[in-house]
Short mmCIF file of C-alpha atoms and ligand atoms in Angstrom, two decimals:
data_model
loop_
_atom_site.label_atom_id
_atom_site.label_comp_id
_atom_site.label_asym_id
_atom_site.label_seq_id
_atom_site.Cartn_x
_atom_site.Cartn_y
_atom_site.Cartn_z
CA UNK S 714 -8.36 3.13 14.93
CA UNK S 715 -11.53 0.69 17.05
CA UNK S 716 -11.18 -2.90 16.88
CA UNK S 717 -8.06 -3.28 15.99
CA UNK S 718 -5.15 -4.19 19.07
CA UNK S 719 -2.11 -3.74 18.18
CA UNK S 720 1.33 -6.95 17.96
CA UNK S 721 3.94 -5.42 18.20
CA UNK S 722 6.12 -1.74 18.98
CA UNK S 723 8.89 -1.39 16.56
CA UNK S 724 11.12 1.42 16.30
CA UNK S 725 8.79 2.76 18.70
CA UNK S 726 6.23 3.00 16.38
CA UNK S 727 2.40 0.19 17.38
CA UNK S 728 1.88 -1.80 14.72
CA UNK S 729 -1.89 -3.27 14.92
CA UNK S 730 -3.86 -5.69 13.39
CA UNK S 731 -7.87 -3.96 12.33
CA UNK S 732 -10.04 -7.56 13.12
CA UNK S 733 -11.09 -6.82 9.45
CA UNK S 734 -8.05 -8.77 8.79
CA UNK S 735 -8.64 -11.61 10.72
CA UNK S 736 -11.67 -11.71 8.16
CA UNK S 737 -8.63 -11.84 4.86
CA UNK S 738 -7.12 -14.47 6.86
CA UNK S 739 -9.90 -16.52 6.93
CA UNK S 740 -11.33 -16.59 3.65
CA UNK S 741 -7.57 -17.24 2.20
CA UNK S 742 -6.89 -20.32 3.78
CA UNK S 743 -10.60 -21.48 3.32
CA UNK S 744 -10.83 -21.42 -0.30
CA UNK S 745 -6.87 -22.65 -0.59
CA UNK S 746 -8.50 -25.26 2.52
CA UNK S 747 -11.63 -25.51 -1.04
CA UNK S 748 -9.42 -25.37 -3.92
CA UNK S 749 -6.39 -27.60 -2.89
CA UNK S 750 -8.73 -29.91 0.35
CA UNK S 751 -4.94 -30.21 1.76
CA UNK S 752 -4.57 -28.25 5.56
CA UNK S 753 -1.58 -27.66 3.44
CA UNK S 754 -2.76 -25.72 1.15
CA UNK S 755 -4.75 -23.43 2.70
CA UNK S 756 -0.76 -22.74 5.56
CA UNK S 757 0.52 -22.09 2.93
CA UNK S 758 -1.85 -19.62 1.75
CA UNK S 759 -1.80 -18.08 5.20
CA UNK S 760 1.46 -18.28 5.26
CA UNK S 761 1.78 -15.95 2.16
CA UNK S 762 -0.35 -13.88 2.87
CA UNK S 763 1.33 -13.13 5.88
CA UNK S 764 4.56 -12.81 4.33
CA UNK S 765 2.80 -10.39 1.81
CA UNK S 766 2.14 -7.99 4.71
CA UNK S 767 4.90 -7.82 6.73
CA UNK S 768 6.33 -6.65 3.62
CA UNK S 769 3.09 -3.43 3.56
CA UNK S 770 4.89 -3.17 6.41
CA UNK S 771 7.95 -2.72 6.09
CA UNK S 772 6.45 0.08 3.93
CA UNK S 773 4.79 2.02 5.94
CA UNK S 774 7.95 1.53 7.39
CA UNK S 775 9.70 3.12 5.15
CA UNK S 776 6.78 6.21 5.30
CA UNK S 777 7.12 6.23 8.60
CA UNK S 778 11.01 6.64 9.64
CA UNK S 779 11.95 9.03 6.44
CA UNK S 780 8.79 11.52 8.51
CA UNK S 781 10.35 11.28 11.81
CA UNK S 782 13.95 12.39 10.32
CA UNK S 783 11.39 15.61 10.03
CA UNK S 784 10.42 15.44 12.59
CA UNK S 785 6.94 13.55 11.99
CA UNK S 786 6.18 11.08 14.37
CA UNK S 787 4.09 8.14 13.89
CA UNK S 788 1.61 7.04 15.60
CA UNK S 789 0.50 3.76 14.83
CA UNK S 790 0.73 1.57 11.81
CA UNK S 791 -2.49 -0.50 11.02
CA UNK S 792 -2.99 -3.64 7.77
CA UNK S 793 -6.56 -3.35 7.17
CA UNK S 794 -7.18 -5.81 4.19
CA UNK S 795 -6.98 -2.78 2.12
CA UNK S 796 -2.74 -2.37 3.20
CA UNK S 797 -1.07 -0.69 5.51
CA UNK S 798 -2.30 2.74 7.36
CA UNK S 799 0.34 5.02 9.16
CA UNK S 800 -1.15 6.79 11.06
CA UNK S 801 2.56 10.00 11.10
CA UNK S 802 1.00 13.10 13.42
CA UNK S 803 0.86 15.01 10.43
CA UNK S 804 1.76 15.47 6.13
CA UNK S 805 5.16 17.03 6.43
CA UNK S 806 3.22 20.06 4.30
CA UNK S 807 6.31 20.04 2.93
CA UNK S 808 6.31 19.58 -1.41
CA UNK S 809 10.17 17.69 -0.90
CA UNK S 810 9.74 16.31 2.63
CA UNK S 811 6.56 15.11 1.61
CA UNK S 812 8.00 13.97 -1.79
CA UNK S 813 10.90 11.74 0.00
CA UNK S 814 8.23 10.55 3.07
CA UNK S 815 5.63 9.46 -0.32
CA UNK S 816 8.55 8.27 -2.21
CA UNK S 817 10.52 5.98 0.71
CA UNK S 818 7.26 3.46 0.91
CA UNK S 819 7.29 1.91 -2.36
CA UNK S 820 11.61 2.03 -2.57
CA UNK S 821 10.85 -0.09 0.11
CA UNK S 822 9.51 -3.07 -1.94
CA UNK S 823 11.63 -1.82 -5.00
CA UNK S 824 14.81 -3.05 -2.25
CA UNK S 825 12.63 -6.33 -1.34
CA UNK S 826 12.93 -7.71 -4.19
CA UNK S 827 15.93 -6.59 -5.79
CA UNK S 828 17.13 -8.89 -1.99
CA UNK S 829 14.82 -11.38 -3.31
CA UNK S 830 16.14 -11.42 -7.29
CA UNK S 831 20.12 -11.62 -5.66
CA UNK S 832 18.99 -14.52 -3.57
CA UNK S 833 16.77 -15.82 -5.66
CA UNK S 834 19.90 -15.86 -8.51
CA UNK S 835 22.40 -16.86 -6.22
CA UNK S 836 19.88 -20.59 -5.51
CA UNK S 837 19.91 -21.07 -8.83
CA UNK S 838 16.01 -20.02 -8.84
CA UNK S 839 15.54 -16.88 -10.25
CA UNK S 840 13.28 -17.05 -13.37
CA UNK S 841 11.62 -15.10 -15.57
CA UNK S 842 8.60 -12.87 -14.12
CA UNK S 843 6.53 -12.97 -17.24
CA UNK S 844 6.50 -17.31 -15.64
CA UNK S 845 5.83 -16.45 -12.50
CA UNK S 846 2.15 -16.08 -10.43
CA UNK S 847 1.04 -15.57 -7.68
CA UNK S 848 -0.50 -19.07 -6.95
CA UNK S 849 2.26 -21.24 -7.81
CA UNK S 850 6.34 -21.39 -6.90
CA UNK S 851 8.60 -20.93 -3.41
CA UNK S 852 7.45 -18.38 -1.38
CA UNK S 853 10.03 -16.23 -2.50
CA UNK S 854 10.09 -16.08 -6.10
CA UNK S 855 6.04 -15.08 -5.09
CA UNK S 856 6.73 -12.69 -2.77
CA UNK S 857 9.24 -10.82 -5.89
CA UNK S 858 6.69 -9.78 -7.99
CA UNK S 859 4.08 -8.95 -5.15
CA UNK S 860 6.60 -6.22 -4.34
CA UNK S 861 7.00 -5.30 -7.38
CA UNK S 862 3.28 -5.44 -8.09
CA UNK S 863 2.64 -2.84 -4.38
CA UNK S 864 5.94 -0.37 -5.56
CA UNK S 865 4.10 0.52 -8.41
CA UNK S 866 0.48 0.25 -7.57
CA UNK S 867 0.98 2.64 -4.84
CA UNK S 868 3.14 4.62 -7.63
CA UNK S 869 0.16 5.40 -9.37
CA UNK S 870 -0.81 8.67 -9.41
CA UNK S 871 -3.55 9.33 -6.96
CA UNK S 872 -4.81 10.20 -3.69
CA UNK S 873 -4.69 7.98 -1.71
CA UNK S 874 -1.77 6.17 -3.47
CA UNK S 875 1.89 7.11 -2.21
CA UNK S 876 1.68 8.77 -6.33
CA UNK S 877 -0.92 10.58 -5.30
CA UNK S 878 1.55 12.30 -3.12
CA UNK S 879 4.29 12.99 -5.35
CA UNK S 880 2.13 14.28 -7.51
CA UNK S 881 0.78 16.47 -4.98
CA UNK S 882 5.16 17.90 -4.14
CA UNK S 883 5.59 17.81 -7.14
CA UNK S 884 2.97 19.94 -8.54
CA UNK S 885 3.57 22.14 -5.21
CA UNK S 886 6.50 23.32 -6.59
CA UNK S 887 4.97 24.98 -9.40
CA UNK S 888 1.50 25.96 -8.17
CA UNK S 889 0.05 27.13 -4.39
CA UNK S 890 -0.81 24.19 -2.04
CA UNK S 891 -4.60 23.71 -1.76
CA UNK S 892 -3.54 24.39 -5.61
CA UNK S 893 -1.54 21.48 -6.72
CA UNK S 894 -3.48 18.60 -4.48
CA UNK S 895 -6.80 20.42 -6.07
CA UNK S 896 -4.91 19.61 -9.44
CA UNK S 897 -3.72 15.94 -7.89
CA UNK S 898 -7.13 14.79 -7.15
CA UNK S 899 -8.42 15.76 -10.24
CA UNK S 900 -6.45 13.52 -11.70
CA UNK S 901 -6.87 11.29 -8.85
CA UNK S 902 -10.55 11.00 -10.13
CA UNK S 903 -9.73 10.70 -13.83
CA UNK S 904 -7.92 7.74 -13.19
CA UNK S 905 -10.22 6.59 -10.95
CA UNK S 906 -13.06 7.08 -14.29
CA UNK S 907 -10.39 5.37 -16.93
CA UNK S 908 -9.84 2.08 -13.84
CA UNK S 909 -13.70 1.65 -13.45
CA UNK S 910 -14.53 1.65 -17.33
CA UNK S 911 -11.70 -0.67 -17.60
CA UNK S 912 -12.87 -3.23 -15.20
CA UNK S 913 -16.20 -2.93 -16.48
CA UNK S 914 -15.10 -4.30 -19.00
CA UNK S 915 -13.60 -6.85 -17.48
CA UNK S 916 -12.92 -7.48 -13.34
CA UNK S 917 -14.66 -5.65 -11.56
CA UNK S 918 -11.50 -5.82 -8.70
CA UNK S 919 -10.68 -3.58 -10.79
CA UNK S 920 -14.23 -1.44 -9.94
CA UNK S 921 -13.74 -1.29 -6.49
CA UNK S 922 -10.21 0.20 -6.45
CA UNK S 923 -11.32 2.92 -8.63
CA UNK S 924 -14.22 3.21 -6.44
CA UNK S 925 -11.78 2.99 -3.14
CA UNK S 926 -9.22 5.90 -5.48
CA UNK S 927 -12.08 8.65 -6.55
CA UNK S 928 -12.99 8.56 -2.63
CA UNK S 929 -9.58 8.93 -2.12
CA UNK S 930 -9.44 12.07 -4.04
CA UNK S 931 -13.01 13.85 -2.31
CA UNK S 932 -11.26 13.17 0.75
CA UNK S 933 -7.94 14.47 0.23
CA UNK S 934 -9.18 17.59 -1.86
CA UNK S 935 -11.85 18.36 1.48
CA UNK S 936 -9.46 17.61 3.54
CA UNK S 937 -7.04 21.21 2.00
CA UNK S 938 -10.11 22.88 1.54
CA UNK S 939 -10.96 22.71 4.93
CA UNK S 940 -7.63 23.50 6.10
ZN1 LIG Y 1426 2.89 4.10 0.95
#
């Protein structure tokens, strides 16, 4: 990917950040500073963002390392403001393999959440989920719901989310691969439409996600058609 720099190499896989990711860091720092007026708050915001993206990188490593078990290498993992992208050299075509590779990412976030819950419980600082928001509590307290969110968000059954691949893999056990992709893509577009509709009346961010899902579904459908 153009405009991205390698920051580390772990388990033979390059970890890169995209230039636009730096913009997000600056934006978070500035917006925390504007609302609180202190540099400490800005630093806190940035540390939280970096911890969040560390979880995202671990999620991508979940995909990459399970894919490796099926002989599929990963060229690199790139961090974008919208999340991480693991560039697998190819997608597993056996439904069972695709299912495991797709589920590995969200599973990593569930494991992180479980570990955080144990640590917080052991230190007596585990709170009810309803009392947690992204702007209060300690770093670990805030990372717990975020990891639950990452797992659930990625399991939405729509491309380009992992849930879209899970849906296709499950469908591909019963029908032909191209057809399974077509059905999964249509399901994704229906979900995108519902998100968009809800977003129009509530949160503009949902409209953005809806567009993102809609394009992802269309792209996946056309890619498999070409193949
Ligand atoms: Zn994923």
